[in-house]
């Protein structure tokens, strides 16, 4: 930032790899959040990889300790992001700079019998923070309407006074967002796949496990925010319709 042309606008992209595996927060965050974790290597890639491979019995017992380690990493990154904001302020850039903070995905901690990410499309993986601070903004407000990562580019273009290019998905988050808007997610990684759609309080998911297409799942997010009661077996037609109709709406597929 110190070498940039002060007369020209700038874009700074900062990608923090933590908190990813290994879950190994530095001090003082380990002591603050994970002081009761006795096993020193629990958050290592090898151990969590073994958990993911289902080689350990009663693996769910490790979820609480791993969450504590993860919380320590999140807190450490939160502190580092605060340092970045301080650096902007020290250079008198904070009042006229758009700051956007978000995550690409969440992590599983045995919520649905799995670990890390990249295999399922449940809420613990999909629901991530998105915080936008605009120049001159004096107070915040929480928006409950659904948003998705594809909205980021239209939002940035809107802030820059530019129109989105043809074919760009998503809508500007500066506009009024409908609460009944369908937002979608797609997974395709190492044989694991799936399609997910949230529309209002309904969440439809169809997972693909190494070529096997699973049944459509359906969750009521208002009554069951942890997604433990799959309504798909009783309301399969509704779940299938939600997935297929929303897929056409979001991706423009026939």
Tab-separated table of C-alpha atoms in Angstrom:
chain	number	residue	atom	x	y	z
A	1	UNK	CA	0.000	0.000	0.000
A	2	UNK	CA	2.886	2.353	0.670
A	3	UNK	CA	4.169	1.966	-2.892
A	4	UNK	CA	0.853	2.636	-4.630
A	5	UNK	CA	0.088	5.812	-6.593
A	6	UNK	CA	-1.898	7.933	-4.082
A	7	UNK	CA	-3.800	9.623	-6.932
A	8	UNK	CA	-5.224	6.361	-8.254
A	9	UNK	CA	-7.788	4.021	-6.716
A	10	UNK	CA	-6.512	0.651	-5.553
A	11	UNK	CA	-7.752	-2.883	-5.015
A	12	UNK	CA	-6.160	-4.879	-2.210
A	13	UNK	CA	-7.030	-8.592	-2.049
A	14	UNK	CA	-5.988	-10.400	1.122
A	15	UNK	CA	-6.544	-14.172	1.350
A	16	UNK	CA	-5.944	-15.736	4.760
A	17	UNK	CA	-5.432	-19.483	4.483
A	18	UNK	CA	-6.106	-19.909	8.200
A	19	UNK	CA	-8.362	-21.053	9.696
A	20	UNK	CA	-7.852	-24.231	7.673
A	21	UNK	CA	-6.127	-27.440	8.608
A	22	UNK	CA	-4.058	-27.780	10.639
A	23	UNK	CA	-6.050	-26.332	13.532
A	24	UNK	CA	-3.088	-25.029	15.504
A	25	UNK	CA	-3.722	-21.525	16.875
A	26	UNK	CA	-0.694	-19.612	18.196
A	27	UNK	CA	-0.526	-18.144	21.659
A	28	UNK	CA	-2.276	-16.473	23.341
A	29	UNK	CA	-5.250	-17.835	21.388
A	30	UNK	CA	-4.592	-21.494	22.113
A	31	UNK	CA	-4.548	-20.850	25.846
A	32	UNK	CA	-7.617	-18.640	25.681
A	33	UNK	CA	-9.804	-20.931	23.573
A	34	UNK	CA	-8.291	-24.428	23.755
A	35	UNK	CA	-6.493	-24.710	27.081
A	36	UNK	CA	-8.342	-27.945	27.909
A	37	UNK	CA	-7.250	-29.727	24.722
A	38	UNK	CA	-4.746	-32.281	26.003
A	39	UNK	CA	-3.749	-33.993	22.765
A	40	UNK	CA	-1.086	-31.789	21.146
A	41	UNK	CA	-1.492	-33.219	17.630
A	42	UNK	CA	-5.299	-33.364	17.584
A	43	UNK	CA	-5.677	-30.528	15.089
A	44	UNK	CA	-2.994	-31.842	12.727
A	45	UNK	CA	-3.782	-32.707	9.123
A	46	UNK	CA	-2.849	-36.338	9.773
A	47	UNK	CA	-5.201	-36.808	12.722
A	48	UNK	CA	-8.161	-35.002	11.176
A	49	UNK	CA	-7.519	-36.875	7.936
A	50	UNK	CA	-7.757	-40.117	9.877
A	51	UNK	CA	-11.018	-38.944	11.397
A	52	UNK	CA	-12.340	-38.152	7.949
A	53	UNK	CA	-11.344	-41.600	6.728
A	54	UNK	CA	-13.470	-43.097	9.531
A	55	UNK	CA	-10.541	-45.017	11.009
A	56	UNK	CA	-11.204	-43.966	14.609
A	57	UNK	CA	-13.992	-45.323	16.795
A	58	UNK	CA	-16.356	-42.832	18.460
A	59	UNK	CA	-14.779	-40.032	16.479
A	60	UNK	CA	-17.506	-37.577	17.455
A	61	UNK	CA	-15.881	-37.255	20.872
A	62	UNK	CA	-13.172	-35.068	19.316
A	63	UNK	CA	-15.603	-32.484	17.904
A	64	UNK	CA	-15.628	-30.217	20.961
A	65	UNK	CA	-11.824	-30.048	21.229
A	66	UNK	CA	-11.410	-29.455	17.511
A	67	UNK	CA	-13.996	-26.672	17.655
A	68	UNK	CA	-12.014	-25.030	20.452
A	69	UNK	CA	-8.848	-25.142	18.331
A	70	UNK	CA	-10.778	-23.759	15.379
A	71	UNK	CA	-12.181	-20.929	17.507
A	72	UNK	CA	-8.611	-20.019	18.455
A	73	UNK	CA	-7.643	-19.787	14.797
A	74	UNK	CA	-10.698	-17.684	13.996
A	75	UNK	CA	-9.846	-15.291	16.848
A	76	UNK	CA	-6.246	-15.003	15.654
A	77	UNK	CA	-7.405	-14.119	12.154
A	78	UNK	CA	-9.922	-11.668	13.547
A	79	UNK	CA	-7.070	-9.888	15.346
A	80	UNK	CA	-4.970	-9.819	12.172
A	81	UNK	CA	-7.855	-8.336	10.198
A	82	UNK	CA	-8.094	-5.628	12.852
A	83	UNK	CA	-4.410	-4.868	12.303
A	84	UNK	CA	-5.127	-4.428	8.591
A	85	UNK	CA	-7.922	-1.965	9.374
A	86	UNK	CA	-5.546	-0.083	11.689
A	87	UNK	CA	-3.005	0.172	8.862
A	88	UNK	CA	-5.662	1.680	6.600
A	89	UNK	CA	-6.510	4.224	9.274
A	90	UNK	CA	-2.848	5.132	9.818
A	91	UNK	CA	-2.618	5.966	6.105
A	92	UNK	CA	-5.857	8.009	6.153
A	93	UNK	CA	-7.495	5.469	3.837
A	94	UNK	CA	-10.236	4.186	6.109
A	95	UNK	CA	-12.807	6.914	5.372
A	96	UNK	CA	-12.819	6.453	1.596
A	97	UNK	CA	-12.135	2.729	1.211
A	98	UNK	CA	-14.734	-0.003	0.759
A	99	UNK	CA	-13.884	-2.913	3.052
A	100	UNK	CA	-15.433	-6.328	2.404
A	101	UNK	CA	-14.836	-9.276	4.721
A	102	UNK	CA	-16.115	-12.750	3.910
A	103	UNK	CA	-15.291	-16.444	4.026
A	104	UNK	CA	-15.401	-18.930	1.174
A	105	UNK	CA	-16.838	-21.767	3.279
A	106	UNK	CA	-17.367	-23.073	6.788
A	107	UNK	CA	-16.138	-26.274	8.388
A	108	UNK	CA	-17.819	-29.474	9.517
A	109	UNK	CA	-17.228	-30.709	13.051
A	110	UNK	CA	-19.201	-33.945	12.963
A	111	UNK	CA	-22.443	-31.952	12.566
A	112	UNK	CA	-23.613	-34.513	10.030
A	113	UNK	CA	-21.009	-37.180	10.674
A	114	UNK	CA	-18.182	-35.562	8.693
A	115	UNK	CA	-15.215	-33.220	9.006
A	116	UNK	CA	-13.600	-30.158	7.345
A	117	UNK	CA	-15.336	-29.323	4.026
A	118	UNK	CA	-15.681	-30.347	0.394
A	119	UNK	CA	-18.069	-33.281	0.792
A	120	UNK	CA	-21.444	-31.864	1.816
A	121	UNK	CA	-23.607	-28.777	1.380
A	122	UNK	CA	-25.152	-28.436	4.823
A	123	UNK	CA	-25.561	-25.124	6.589
A	124	UNK	CA	-22.341	-25.416	8.601
A	125	UNK	CA	-20.428	-25.286	5.310
A	126	UNK	CA	-22.565	-22.793	3.392
A	127	UNK	CA	-23.467	-20.117	5.938
A	128	UNK	CA	-20.496	-17.776	6.159
A	129	UNK	CA	-19.907	-14.199	7.323
A	130	UNK	CA	-20.196	-11.290	4.899
A	131	UNK	CA	-19.463	-7.797	6.234
A	132	UNK	CA	-19.335	-4.682	4.036
A	133	UNK	CA	-18.233	-1.268	5.278
A	134	UNK	CA	-18.867	1.640	2.937
A	135	UNK	CA	-17.002	4.979	2.918
A	136	UNK	CA	-18.550	7.382	5.366
A	137	UNK	CA	-20.687	4.698	6.977
A	138	UNK	CA	-21.287	5.602	10.629
A	139	UNK	CA	-23.374	2.665	11.819
A	140	UNK	CA	-24.081	-0.882	10.764
A	141	UNK	CA	-27.245	-2.785	9.975
A	142	UNK	CA	-27.973	-6.464	9.606
A	143	UNK	CA	-29.660	-7.655	6.407
A	144	UNK	CA	-31.600	-10.897	6.708
A	145	UNK	CA	-32.256	-11.374	2.997
A	146	UNK	CA	-30.109	-14.178	1.500
A	147	UNK	CA	-26.929	-13.390	-0.399
A	148	UNK	CA	-24.349	-15.494	-2.214
A	149	UNK	CA	-20.748	-15.203	-3.355
A	150	UNK	CA	-21.846	-14.489	-6.928
A	151	UNK	CA	-23.277	-11.186	-5.673
A	152	UNK	CA	-19.828	-9.849	-4.840
A	153	UNK	CA	-18.759	-8.861	-8.347
A	154	UNK	CA	-22.020	-6.995	-9.195
A	155	UNK	CA	-21.719	-5.219	-5.839
A	156	UNK	CA	-18.137	-4.104	-6.491
A	157	UNK	CA	-19.025	-2.937	-10.000
A	158	UNK	CA	-22.015	-1.044	-8.610
A	159	UNK	CA	-19.792	0.690	-6.045
A	160	UNK	CA	-17.426	1.667	-8.854
A	161	UNK	CA	-20.278	3.078	-10.931
A	162	UNK	CA	-20.009	0.332	-13.547
A	163	UNK	CA	-22.640	-1.949	-15.033
A	164	UNK	CA	-22.166	-5.738	-14.743
A	165	UNK	CA	-21.034	-7.546	-17.870
A	166	UNK	CA	-23.511	-9.827	-19.667
A	167	UNK	CA	-23.593	-13.320	-18.240
A	168	UNK	CA	-22.470	-12.309	-14.745
A	169	UNK	CA	-24.557	-14.076	-12.109
A	170	UNK	CA	-25.687	-12.432	-8.919
A	171	UNK	CA	-27.130	-9.036	-8.036
A	172	UNK	CA	-25.725	-5.970	-6.320
A	173	UNK	CA	-26.118	-6.097	-2.557
A	174	UNK	CA	-26.614	-2.331	-2.576
A	175	UNK	CA	-30.073	-2.903	-4.002
A	176	UNK	CA	-33.170	-4.100	-2.182
A	177	UNK	CA	-32.921	-7.888	-1.898
A	178	UNK	CA	-35.993	-10.138	-1.952
A	179	UNK	CA	-36.361	-12.459	1.036
A	180	UNK	CA	-37.838	-15.213	-1.113
A	181	UNK	CA	-34.897	-15.231	-3.498
A	182	UNK	CA	-33.350	-18.620	-4.261
A	183	UNK	CA	-29.603	-18.857	-3.606
A	184	UNK	CA	-27.671	-21.867	-4.798
A	185	UNK	CA	-24.434	-23.741	-4.168
A	186	UNK	CA	-22.694	-26.403	-6.238
A	187	UNK	CA	-20.067	-28.945	-5.212
A	188	UNK	CA	-17.727	-30.964	-7.424
A	189	UNK	CA	-14.493	-32.108	-5.759
A	190	UNK	CA	-12.653	-35.425	-5.940
A	191	UNK	CA	-15.768	-37.441	-6.702
A	192	UNK	CA	-17.922	-35.671	-4.129
A	193	UNK	CA	-20.640	-33.435	-5.484
A	194	UNK	CA	-24.048	-31.955	-4.978
A	195	UNK	CA	-26.507	-29.165	-5.551
A	196	UNK	CA	-28.095	-27.015	-2.865
A	197	UNK	CA	-30.817	-24.378	-2.944
A	198	UNK	CA	-32.094	-22.173	-0.119
A	199	UNK	CA	-35.420	-20.484	-0.782
A	200	UNK	CA	-37.010	-18.742	2.181
A	201	UNK	CA	-36.916	-21.162	5.108
A	202	UNK	CA	-36.543	-24.229	2.896
A	203	UNK	CA	-33.174	-25.813	2.125
A	204	UNK	CA	-33.068	-28.510	-0.523
A	205	UNK	CA	-29.930	-30.618	-1.062
A	206	UNK	CA	-29.035	-33.452	-3.399
A	207	UNK	CA	-25.649	-35.003	-2.652
A	208	UNK	CA	-23.569	-37.026	-5.082
A	209	UNK	CA	-21.147	-39.489	-3.529
A	210	UNK	CA	-18.618	-40.834	-6.035
A	211	UNK	CA	-21.162	-41.397	-8.777
A	212	UNK	CA	-24.117	-42.273	-6.532
A	213	UNK	CA	-26.930	-39.720	-6.607
A	214	UNK	CA	-28.553	-39.551	-3.201
A	215	UNK	CA	-32.203	-38.765	-2.527
A	216	UNK	CA	-33.331	-35.159	-2.313
A	217	UNK	CA	-33.083	-33.799	1.224
A	218	UNK	CA	-35.299	-31.045	2.586
A	219	UNK	CA	-34.894	-29.014	5.781
A	220	UNK	CA	-37.024	-26.383	7.492
A	221	UNK	CA	-34.455	-23.795	8.582
A	222	UNK	CA	-36.843	-22.018	10.945
A	223	UNK	CA	-37.820	-25.131	12.925
A	224	UNK	CA	-34.599	-27.067	12.368
A	225	UNK	CA	-31.641	-24.681	11.898
A	226	UNK	CA	-29.129	-27.479	12.594
A	227	UNK	CA	-30.652	-29.539	9.742
A	228	UNK	CA	-31.078	-32.753	11.700
A	229	UNK	CA	-34.632	-33.621	10.579
A	230	UNK	CA	-34.642	-34.518	6.877
A	231	UNK	CA	-38.157	-34.000	5.493
A	232	UNK	CA	-37.212	-35.280	2.048
A	233	UNK	CA	-38.539	-38.803	2.561
A	234	UNK	CA	-42.037	-37.490	3.304
A	235	UNK	CA	-41.933	-34.477	0.998
A	236	UNK	CA	-39.751	-35.762	-1.814
A	237	UNK	CA	-41.796	-34.126	-4.571
A	238	UNK	CA	-41.495	-30.729	-2.888
A	239	UNK	CA	-37.758	-31.213	-2.381
A	240	UNK	CA	-37.183	-32.284	-5.991
A	241	UNK	CA	-39.260	-29.402	-7.327
A	242	UNK	CA	-37.373	-26.890	-5.192
A	243	UNK	CA	-34.034	-28.159	-6.490
A	244	UNK	CA	-34.999	-28.387	-10.157
A	245	UNK	CA	-36.977	-25.142	-10.383
A	246	UNK	CA	-34.398	-23.116	-8.513
A	247	UNK	CA	-31.560	-24.634	-10.536
A	248	UNK	CA	-33.224	-23.371	-13.724
A	249	UNK	CA	-33.818	-19.965	-12.122
A	250	UNK	CA	-30.281	-19.534	-10.785
A	251	UNK	CA	-28.270	-21.056	-13.623
A	252	UNK	CA	-30.689	-20.468	-16.478
A	253	UNK	CA	-30.769	-24.183	-17.292
A	254	UNK	CA	-33.650	-25.749	-19.169
